Tab-separated table of C-alpha atoms in Angstrom:
chain	number	residue	atom	x	y	z
A	1	MET	CA	8.229	-5.523	-20.266
A	2	LYS	CA	9.536	-6.519	-16.855
A	3	CYS	CA	10.306	-4.418	-13.817
A	4	SER	CA	14.048	-4.290	-13.137
A	5	GLU	CA	13.363	-4.182	-9.401
A	6	CYS	CA	10.886	-7.035	-8.872
A	7	ASP	CA	10.479	-8.731	-12.308
A	8	ALA	CA	6.740	-7.997	-12.402
A	9	GLN	CA	5.103	-7.575	-15.794
A	10	ILE	CA	4.577	-3.913	-16.752
A	11	ASN	CA	2.011	-3.222	-19.429
A	12	VAL	CA	2.881	-0.271	-21.624
A	13	PRO	CA	-0.181	1.024	-23.514
A	14	ASP	CA	0.100	0.947	-27.314
A	15	ASP	CA	-0.633	4.665	-27.422
A	16	ALA	CA	1.998	5.581	-24.810
A	17	VAL	CA	4.221	8.492	-25.798
A	18	SER	CA	7.858	9.195	-24.943
A	19	GLY	CA	8.161	10.755	-21.538
A	20	GLU	CA	5.014	9.128	-20.197
A	21	ILE	CA	5.346	7.573	-16.761
A	22	VAL	CA	4.216	4.006	-16.111
A	23	THR	CA	4.227	2.378	-12.700
A	24	CYS	CA	5.074	-1.179	-11.744
A	25	PRO	CA	1.870	-2.708	-10.328
A	26	ASP	CA	3.784	-4.747	-7.740
A	27	CYS	CA	6.536	-2.541	-6.284
A	28	GLY	CA	5.346	0.907	-7.415
A	29	LEU	CA	8.584	1.902	-9.133
A	30	ASN	CA	8.011	4.554	-11.803
A	31	TYR	CA	9.450	4.225	-15.291
A	32	GLU	CA	9.679	6.712	-18.121
A	33	VAL	CA	8.622	5.443	-21.552
A	34	VAL	CA	11.289	5.997	-24.203
A	35	LYS	CA	10.359	5.337	-27.822
A	36	ASN	CA	13.006	5.175	-30.505
A	37	GLU	CA	13.719	3.322	-33.731
A	38	ASP	CA	14.433	0.143	-31.743
A	39	GLY	CA	11.002	0.172	-30.118
A	40	VAL	CA	9.868	0.976	-26.624
A	41	LEU	CA	12.210	1.056	-23.649
A	42	LEU	CA	11.604	1.757	-19.985
A	43	LYS	CA	14.087	3.671	-17.864
A	44	PRO	CA	13.708	4.435	-14.181
A	45	ALA	CA	11.975	7.784	-13.805
A	46	GLU	CA	13.770	10.547	-12.009
A	47	SER	CA	12.047	11.588	-8.845
A	48	VAL	CA	11.847	15.199	-7.908
A	49	SER	CA	11.719	15.901	-4.236
A	50	GLU	CA	11.284	19.072	-2.305
A	51	ASP	CA	14.424	21.021	-1.502
A	52	TRP	CA	13.865	22.663	1.825
A	53	GLY	CA	17.194	24.486	1.748
A	54	GLU	CA	18.902	22.088	4.081
């Protein structure tokens, strides 16, 4: 699979489960593994940041 940001090759382990996070080795973008009847997809992972009440 290719990174949507930099086109680098992302290797998804065969034993990866839905919800697992994989990281692009070149740009560091995180993807969430989604498995369904069509196979394995990668979607950009949501990032959770601290809310300091501002």
